mmCIF file of C-alpha atoms in Angstrom:
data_model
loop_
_atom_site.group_PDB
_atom_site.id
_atom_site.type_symbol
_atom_site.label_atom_id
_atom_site.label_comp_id
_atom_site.label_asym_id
_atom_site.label_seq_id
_atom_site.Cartn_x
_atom_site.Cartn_y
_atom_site.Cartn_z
ATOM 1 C CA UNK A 1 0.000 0.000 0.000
ATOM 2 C CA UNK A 2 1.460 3.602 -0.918
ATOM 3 C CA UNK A 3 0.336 6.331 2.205
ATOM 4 C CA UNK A 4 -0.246 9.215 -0.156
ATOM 5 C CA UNK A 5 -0.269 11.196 2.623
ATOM 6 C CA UNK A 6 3.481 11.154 3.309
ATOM 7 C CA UNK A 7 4.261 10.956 -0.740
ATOM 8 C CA UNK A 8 6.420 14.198 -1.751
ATOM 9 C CA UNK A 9 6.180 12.979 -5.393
ATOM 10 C CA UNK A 10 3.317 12.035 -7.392
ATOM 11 C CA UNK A 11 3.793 11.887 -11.595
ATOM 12 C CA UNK A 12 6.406 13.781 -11.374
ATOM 13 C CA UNK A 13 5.137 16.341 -9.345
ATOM 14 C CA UNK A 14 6.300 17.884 -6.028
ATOM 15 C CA UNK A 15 3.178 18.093 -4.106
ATOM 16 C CA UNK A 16 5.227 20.425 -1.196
ATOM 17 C CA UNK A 17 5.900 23.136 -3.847
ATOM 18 C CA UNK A 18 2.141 23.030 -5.099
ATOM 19 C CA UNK A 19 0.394 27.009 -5.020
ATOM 20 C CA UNK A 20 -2.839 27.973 -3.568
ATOM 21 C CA UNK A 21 -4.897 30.058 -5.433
ATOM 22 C CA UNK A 22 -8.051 32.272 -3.598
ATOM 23 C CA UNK A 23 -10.812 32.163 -4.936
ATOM 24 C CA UNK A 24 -10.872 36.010 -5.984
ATOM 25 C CA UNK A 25 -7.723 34.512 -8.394
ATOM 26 C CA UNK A 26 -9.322 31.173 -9.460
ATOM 27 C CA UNK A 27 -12.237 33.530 -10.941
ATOM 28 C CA UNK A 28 -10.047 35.714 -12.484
ATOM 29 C CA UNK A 29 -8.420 33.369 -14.469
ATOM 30 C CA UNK A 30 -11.541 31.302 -14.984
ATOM 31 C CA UNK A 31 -12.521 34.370 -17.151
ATOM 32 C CA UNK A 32 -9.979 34.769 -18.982
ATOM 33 C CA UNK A 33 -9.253 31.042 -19.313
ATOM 34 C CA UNK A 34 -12.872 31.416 -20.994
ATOM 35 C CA UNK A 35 -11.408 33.345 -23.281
ATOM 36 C CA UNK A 36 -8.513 31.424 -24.688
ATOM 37 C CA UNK A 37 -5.920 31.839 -22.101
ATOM 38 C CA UNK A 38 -4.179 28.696 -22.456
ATOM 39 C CA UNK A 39 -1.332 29.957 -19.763
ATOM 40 C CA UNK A 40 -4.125 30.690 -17.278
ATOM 41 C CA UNK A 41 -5.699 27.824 -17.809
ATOM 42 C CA UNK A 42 -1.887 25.561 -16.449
ATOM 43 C CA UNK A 43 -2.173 28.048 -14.192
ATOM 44 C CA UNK A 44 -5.145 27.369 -12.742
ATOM 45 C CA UNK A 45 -4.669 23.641 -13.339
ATOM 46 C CA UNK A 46 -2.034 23.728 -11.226
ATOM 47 C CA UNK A 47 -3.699 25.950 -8.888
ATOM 48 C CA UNK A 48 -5.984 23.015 -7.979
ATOM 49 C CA UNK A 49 -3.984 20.283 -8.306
ATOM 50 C CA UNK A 50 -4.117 20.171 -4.095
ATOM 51 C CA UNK A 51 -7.428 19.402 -4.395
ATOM 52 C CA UNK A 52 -6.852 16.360 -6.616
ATOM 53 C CA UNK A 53 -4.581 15.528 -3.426
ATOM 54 C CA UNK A 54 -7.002 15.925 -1.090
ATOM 55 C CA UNK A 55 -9.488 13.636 -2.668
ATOM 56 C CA UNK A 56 -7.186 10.837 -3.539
ATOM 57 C CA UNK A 57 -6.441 10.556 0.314
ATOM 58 C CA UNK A 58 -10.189 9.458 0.787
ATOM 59 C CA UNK A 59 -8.932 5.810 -1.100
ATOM 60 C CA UNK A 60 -5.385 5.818 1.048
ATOM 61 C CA UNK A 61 -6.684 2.608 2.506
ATOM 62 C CA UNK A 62 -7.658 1.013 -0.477
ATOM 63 C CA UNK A 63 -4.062 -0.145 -1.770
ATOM 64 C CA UNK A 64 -4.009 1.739 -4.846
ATOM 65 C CA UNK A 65 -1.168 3.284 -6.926
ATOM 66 C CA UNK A 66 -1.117 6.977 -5.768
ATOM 67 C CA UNK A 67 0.355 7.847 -9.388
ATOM 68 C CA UNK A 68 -2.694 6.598 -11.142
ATOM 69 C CA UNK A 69 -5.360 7.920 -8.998
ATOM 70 C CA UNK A 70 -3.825 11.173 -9.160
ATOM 71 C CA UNK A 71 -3.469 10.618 -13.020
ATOM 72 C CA UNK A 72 -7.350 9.956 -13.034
ATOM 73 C CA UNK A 73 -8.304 12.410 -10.405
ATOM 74 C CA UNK A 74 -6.617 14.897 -12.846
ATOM 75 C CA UNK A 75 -8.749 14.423 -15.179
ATOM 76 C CA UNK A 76 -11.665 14.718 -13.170
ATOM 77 C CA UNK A 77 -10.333 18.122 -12.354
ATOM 78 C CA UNK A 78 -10.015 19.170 -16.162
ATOM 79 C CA UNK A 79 -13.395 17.688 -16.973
ATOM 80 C CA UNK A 80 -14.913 20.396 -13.760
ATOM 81 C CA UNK A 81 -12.935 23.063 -15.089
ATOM 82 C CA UNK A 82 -14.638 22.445 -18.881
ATOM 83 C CA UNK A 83 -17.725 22.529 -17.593
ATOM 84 C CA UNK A 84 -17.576 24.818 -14.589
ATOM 85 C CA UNK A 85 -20.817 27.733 -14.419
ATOM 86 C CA UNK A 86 -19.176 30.776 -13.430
ATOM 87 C CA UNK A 87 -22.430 32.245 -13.615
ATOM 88 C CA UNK A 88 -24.077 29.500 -10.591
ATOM 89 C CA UNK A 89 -21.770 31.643 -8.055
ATOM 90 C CA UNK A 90 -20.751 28.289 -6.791
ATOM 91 C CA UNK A 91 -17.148 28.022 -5.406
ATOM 92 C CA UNK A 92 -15.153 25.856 -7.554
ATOM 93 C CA UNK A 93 -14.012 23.436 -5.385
ATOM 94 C CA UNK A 94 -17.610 22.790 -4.259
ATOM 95 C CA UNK A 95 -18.121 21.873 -7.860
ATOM 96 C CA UNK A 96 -15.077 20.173 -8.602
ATOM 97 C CA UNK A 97 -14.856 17.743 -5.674
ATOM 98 C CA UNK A 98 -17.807 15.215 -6.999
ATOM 99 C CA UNK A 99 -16.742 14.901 -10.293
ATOM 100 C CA UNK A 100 -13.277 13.968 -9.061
ATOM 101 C CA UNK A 101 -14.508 11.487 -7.424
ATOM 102 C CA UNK A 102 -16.694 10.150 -9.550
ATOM 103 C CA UNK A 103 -13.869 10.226 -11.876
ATOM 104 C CA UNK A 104 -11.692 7.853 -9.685
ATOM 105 C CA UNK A 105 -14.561 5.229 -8.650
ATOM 106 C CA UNK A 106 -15.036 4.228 -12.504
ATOM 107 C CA UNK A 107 -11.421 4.027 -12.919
ATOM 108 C CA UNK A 108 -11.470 1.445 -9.624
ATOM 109 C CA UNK A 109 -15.060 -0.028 -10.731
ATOM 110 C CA UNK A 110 -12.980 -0.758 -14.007
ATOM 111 C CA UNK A 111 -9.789 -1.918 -13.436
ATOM 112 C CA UNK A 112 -9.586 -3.164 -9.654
ATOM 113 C CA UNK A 113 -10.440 -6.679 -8.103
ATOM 114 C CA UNK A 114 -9.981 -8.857 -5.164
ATOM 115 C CA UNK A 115 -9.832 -12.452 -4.369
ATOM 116 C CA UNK A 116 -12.083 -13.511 -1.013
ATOM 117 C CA UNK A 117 -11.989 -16.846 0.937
ATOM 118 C CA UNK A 118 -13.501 -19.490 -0.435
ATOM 119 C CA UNK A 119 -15.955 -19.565 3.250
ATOM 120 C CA UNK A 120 -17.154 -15.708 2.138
ATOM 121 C CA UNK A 121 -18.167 -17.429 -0.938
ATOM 122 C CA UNK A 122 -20.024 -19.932 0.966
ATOM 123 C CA UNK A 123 -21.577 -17.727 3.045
ATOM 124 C CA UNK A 124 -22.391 -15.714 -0.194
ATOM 125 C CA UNK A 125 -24.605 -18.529 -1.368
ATOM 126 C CA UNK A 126 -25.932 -18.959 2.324
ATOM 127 C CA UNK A 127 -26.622 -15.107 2.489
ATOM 128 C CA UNK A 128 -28.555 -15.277 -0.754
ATOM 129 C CA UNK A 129 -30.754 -18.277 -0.159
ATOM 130 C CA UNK A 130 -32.075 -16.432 3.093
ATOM 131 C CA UNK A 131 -32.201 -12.969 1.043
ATOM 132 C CA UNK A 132 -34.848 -15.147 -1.294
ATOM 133 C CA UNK A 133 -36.571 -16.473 2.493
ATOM 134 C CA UNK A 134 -36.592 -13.560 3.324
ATOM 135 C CA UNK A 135 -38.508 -11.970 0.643
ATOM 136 C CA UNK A 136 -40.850 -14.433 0.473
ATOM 137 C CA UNK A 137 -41.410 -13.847 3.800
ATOM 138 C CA UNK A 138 -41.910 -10.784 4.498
ATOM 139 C CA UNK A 139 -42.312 -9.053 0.791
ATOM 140 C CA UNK A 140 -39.737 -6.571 1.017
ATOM 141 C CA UNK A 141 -35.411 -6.231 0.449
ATOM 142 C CA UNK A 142 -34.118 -7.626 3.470
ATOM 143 C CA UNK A 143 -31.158 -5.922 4.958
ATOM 144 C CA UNK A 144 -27.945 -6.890 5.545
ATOM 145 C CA UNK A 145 -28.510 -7.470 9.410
ATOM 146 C CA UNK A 146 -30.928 -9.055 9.092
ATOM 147 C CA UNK A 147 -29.389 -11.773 6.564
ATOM 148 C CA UNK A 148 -26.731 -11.568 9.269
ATOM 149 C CA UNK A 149 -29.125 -12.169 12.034
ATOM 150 C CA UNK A 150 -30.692 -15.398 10.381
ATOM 151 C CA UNK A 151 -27.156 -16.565 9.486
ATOM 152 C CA UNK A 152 -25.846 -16.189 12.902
ATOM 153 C CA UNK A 153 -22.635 -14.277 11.274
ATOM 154 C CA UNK A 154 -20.836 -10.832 11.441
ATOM 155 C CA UNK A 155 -22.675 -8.599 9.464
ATOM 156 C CA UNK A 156 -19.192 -7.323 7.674
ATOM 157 C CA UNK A 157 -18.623 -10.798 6.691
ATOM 158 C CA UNK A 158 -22.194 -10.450 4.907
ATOM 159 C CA UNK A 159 -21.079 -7.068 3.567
ATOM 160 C CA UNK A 160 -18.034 -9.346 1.340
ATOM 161 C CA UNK A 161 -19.321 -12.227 0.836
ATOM 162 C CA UNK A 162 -22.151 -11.034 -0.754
ATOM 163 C CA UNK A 163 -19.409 -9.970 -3.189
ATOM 164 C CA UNK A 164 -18.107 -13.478 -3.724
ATOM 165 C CA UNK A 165 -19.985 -14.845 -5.997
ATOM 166 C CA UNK A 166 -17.950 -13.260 -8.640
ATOM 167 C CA UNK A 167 -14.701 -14.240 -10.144
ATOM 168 C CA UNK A 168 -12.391 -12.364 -10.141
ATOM 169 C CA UNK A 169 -14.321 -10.393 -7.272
ATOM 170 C CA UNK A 170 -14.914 -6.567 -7.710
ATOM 171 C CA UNK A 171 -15.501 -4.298 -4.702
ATOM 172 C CA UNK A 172 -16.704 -2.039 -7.374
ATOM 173 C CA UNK A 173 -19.396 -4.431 -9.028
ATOM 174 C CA UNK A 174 -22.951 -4.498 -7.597
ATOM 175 C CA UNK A 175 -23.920 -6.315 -5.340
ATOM 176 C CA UNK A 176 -27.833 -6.487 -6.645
ATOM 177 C CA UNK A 177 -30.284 -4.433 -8.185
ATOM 178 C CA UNK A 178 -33.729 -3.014 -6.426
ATOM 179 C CA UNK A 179 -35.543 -0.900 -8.548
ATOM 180 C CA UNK A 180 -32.827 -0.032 -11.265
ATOM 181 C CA UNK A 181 -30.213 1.597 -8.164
ATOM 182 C CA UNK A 182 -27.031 -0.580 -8.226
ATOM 183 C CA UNK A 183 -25.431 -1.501 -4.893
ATOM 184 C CA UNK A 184 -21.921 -1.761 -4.554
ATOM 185 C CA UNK A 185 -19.881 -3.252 -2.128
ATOM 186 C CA UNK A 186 -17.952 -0.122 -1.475
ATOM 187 C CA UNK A 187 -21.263 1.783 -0.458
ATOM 188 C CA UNK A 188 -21.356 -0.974 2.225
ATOM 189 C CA UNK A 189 -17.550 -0.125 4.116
ATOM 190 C CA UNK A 190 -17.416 2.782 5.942
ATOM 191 C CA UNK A 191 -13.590 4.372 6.215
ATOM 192 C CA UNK A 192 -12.839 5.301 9.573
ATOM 193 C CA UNK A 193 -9.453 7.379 7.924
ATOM 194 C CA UNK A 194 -11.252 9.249 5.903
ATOM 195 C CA UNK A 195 -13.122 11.129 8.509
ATOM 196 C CA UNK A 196 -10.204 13.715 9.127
ATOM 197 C CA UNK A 197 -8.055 13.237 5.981
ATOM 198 C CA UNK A 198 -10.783 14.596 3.744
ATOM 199 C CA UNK A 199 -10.938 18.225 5.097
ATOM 200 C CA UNK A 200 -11.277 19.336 1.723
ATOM 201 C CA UNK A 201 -14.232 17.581 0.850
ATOM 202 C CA UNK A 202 -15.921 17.356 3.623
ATOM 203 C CA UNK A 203 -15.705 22.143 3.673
ATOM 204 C CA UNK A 204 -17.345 21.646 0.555
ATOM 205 C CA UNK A 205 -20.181 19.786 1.196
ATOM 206 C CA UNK A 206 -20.896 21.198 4.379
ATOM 207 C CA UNK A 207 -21.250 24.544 2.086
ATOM 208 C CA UNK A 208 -23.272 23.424 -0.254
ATOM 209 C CA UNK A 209 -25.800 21.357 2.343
ATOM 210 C CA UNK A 210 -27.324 24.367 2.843
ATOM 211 C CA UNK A 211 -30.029 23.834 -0.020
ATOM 212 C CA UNK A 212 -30.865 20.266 1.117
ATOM 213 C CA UNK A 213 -33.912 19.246 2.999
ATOM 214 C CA UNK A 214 -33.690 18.204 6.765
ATOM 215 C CA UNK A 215 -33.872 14.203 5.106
ATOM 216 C CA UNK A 216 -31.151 14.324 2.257
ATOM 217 C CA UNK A 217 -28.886 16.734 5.255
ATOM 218 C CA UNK A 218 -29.261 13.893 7.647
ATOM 219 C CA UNK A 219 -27.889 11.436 5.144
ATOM 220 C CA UNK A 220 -25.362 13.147 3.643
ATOM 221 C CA UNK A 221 -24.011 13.686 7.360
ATOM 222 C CA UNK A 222 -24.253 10.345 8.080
ATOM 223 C CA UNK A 223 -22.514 9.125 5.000
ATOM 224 C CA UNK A 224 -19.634 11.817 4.748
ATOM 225 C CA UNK A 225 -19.432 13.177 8.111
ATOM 226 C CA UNK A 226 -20.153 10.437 10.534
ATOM 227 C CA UNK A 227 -18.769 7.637 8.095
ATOM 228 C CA UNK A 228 -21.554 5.886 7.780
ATOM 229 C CA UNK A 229 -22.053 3.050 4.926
ATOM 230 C CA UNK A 230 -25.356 2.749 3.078
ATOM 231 C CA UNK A 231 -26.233 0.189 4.974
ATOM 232 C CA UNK A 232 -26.028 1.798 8.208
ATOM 233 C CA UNK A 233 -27.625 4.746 7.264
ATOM 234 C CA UNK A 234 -30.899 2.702 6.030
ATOM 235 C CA UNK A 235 -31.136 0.535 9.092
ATOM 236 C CA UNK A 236 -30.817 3.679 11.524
ATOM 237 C CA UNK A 237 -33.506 5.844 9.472
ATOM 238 C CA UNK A 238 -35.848 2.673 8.659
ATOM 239 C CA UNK A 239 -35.562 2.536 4.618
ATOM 240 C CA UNK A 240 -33.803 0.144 2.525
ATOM 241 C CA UNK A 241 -30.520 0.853 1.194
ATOM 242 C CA UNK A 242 -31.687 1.313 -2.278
ATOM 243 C CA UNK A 243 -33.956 4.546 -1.042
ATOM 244 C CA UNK A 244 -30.668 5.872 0.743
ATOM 245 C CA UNK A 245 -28.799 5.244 -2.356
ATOM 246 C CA UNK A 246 -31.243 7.411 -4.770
ATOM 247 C CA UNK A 247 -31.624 9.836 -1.642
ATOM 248 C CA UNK A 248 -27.737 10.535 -1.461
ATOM 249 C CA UNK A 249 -27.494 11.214 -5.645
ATOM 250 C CA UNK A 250 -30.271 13.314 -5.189
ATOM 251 C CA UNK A 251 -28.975 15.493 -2.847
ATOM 252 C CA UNK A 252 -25.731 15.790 -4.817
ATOM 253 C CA UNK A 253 -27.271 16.363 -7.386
ATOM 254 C CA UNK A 254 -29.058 19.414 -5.836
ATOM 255 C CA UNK A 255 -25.866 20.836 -4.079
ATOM 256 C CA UNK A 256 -24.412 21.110 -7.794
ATOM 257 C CA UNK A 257 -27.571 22.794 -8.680
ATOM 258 C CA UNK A 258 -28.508 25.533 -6.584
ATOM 259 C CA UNK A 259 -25.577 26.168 -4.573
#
């Protein structure tokens, strides 16, 4: 595992001799980089390329090449800057942070897999044959304690296994559909590092939850704030994980729009 927190170089790039641009700047050359301005527009690449940094740290636990995700997160940050609204009054960063990561989970959903025990697998099959019970049962999703419950298992263990089934075995592929909302394995781990290391992110939700309803606030706290997976967030508020899962890209999908 590379700690990109305590990597000097990344592509090439010394991250201790990377500017900081206020926002006043960043605006300024957003204009003119609207214009034409190719030199303000490495400018303010480089300008952001922090940022990248920041957001990269949020998968420091994940074992991934910190020169590829910043590769990738870079071009998250070129695709924002294309598309950026000067005219929304939105601060760039609040803008830019979501697409970066969006940018990086494809890349992962694409190209990275795992290999589980072969007793997650068989507790994959176990989990799914009392999913089915369960739905007969009681005519709704079961969740994932509850699957643990009737297993008599750790509820993590649930969380992978149901994974298993797979080969090779993508954190990054769903687990199952409910209602066209794909559930990923990732949604279901919650990263107790990222709580601090994301500073970055975390400013620019915060500013942007403003717009949300008291429901989609509550769940975006819980999921970026309190590091809460899907999972957790659905059993605590008493929906499935699907809801919370169209809830969450519907609130971040209203912070890009009216903040």
């Amino acid at each position: 595992m590379i700690l990109m927190i305590n990597k000097v170089e990344i592509c090439g790039v010394n991250t201790s001799k990377l500017p900081v641009l206020k926002e006043k700047e960043m605006r300024e050359l957003l204009l003119q980089m609207k214009n034409g301005n190719t030199t303000c527009r490495e400018k303010f690449i480089r300008g952001n390329l922090r940022l990248v940094l920041s957001v990269i740290q949020r998968f420091n636990n994940r074992g991934e090449n910190a020169d590829d995700l910043f590769q990738v997160g870079c071009i998250g940050l070129i695709k924002s800057i294309d598309n950026f609204d000067l005219s929304q009054n939105v601060k760039f960063s609040t803008y830019a942070v979501p697409m970066i990561i969006g940018e990086i989970r494809r890349y992962l959903r694409d190209n990275n897999s795992i290999r589980v025990s072969r007793s997650l697998r068989d507790i994959a099959y176990r989990a799914l044959q009392v999913r089915d019970k369960l739905i007969a049962k009681n005519n709704k999703e079961p969740t994932v304690s509850q699957i643990a419950e009737e297993l008599k298992v750790p509820r993590e263990d649930v969380i992978f296994a149901l994974d298993a089934i797979q080969d090779p075995i993508s954190l990054f592929e769903p687990i199952y559909h409910d209602g066209g909302d794909a559930i990923y394995v990732m949604d279901q781990i919650s990263d107790s590092k990222n709580l601090d290391d994301s500073w970055l992110e975390n400013i620019s939700i915060k500013e942007a939850m403003k717009k949300l309803n008291d429901r989609e606030k509550l769940i975006l706290n819980m999921r970026f704030f309190d590091g809460r997976t899907q999972m957790e967030v659905a059993d605590e508020i008493g929906i499935s994980q699907a809801q919370v899962s169209r809830l969450e890209k519907t609130a971040l999908r209203h912070m890009r729009k009216y903040v």
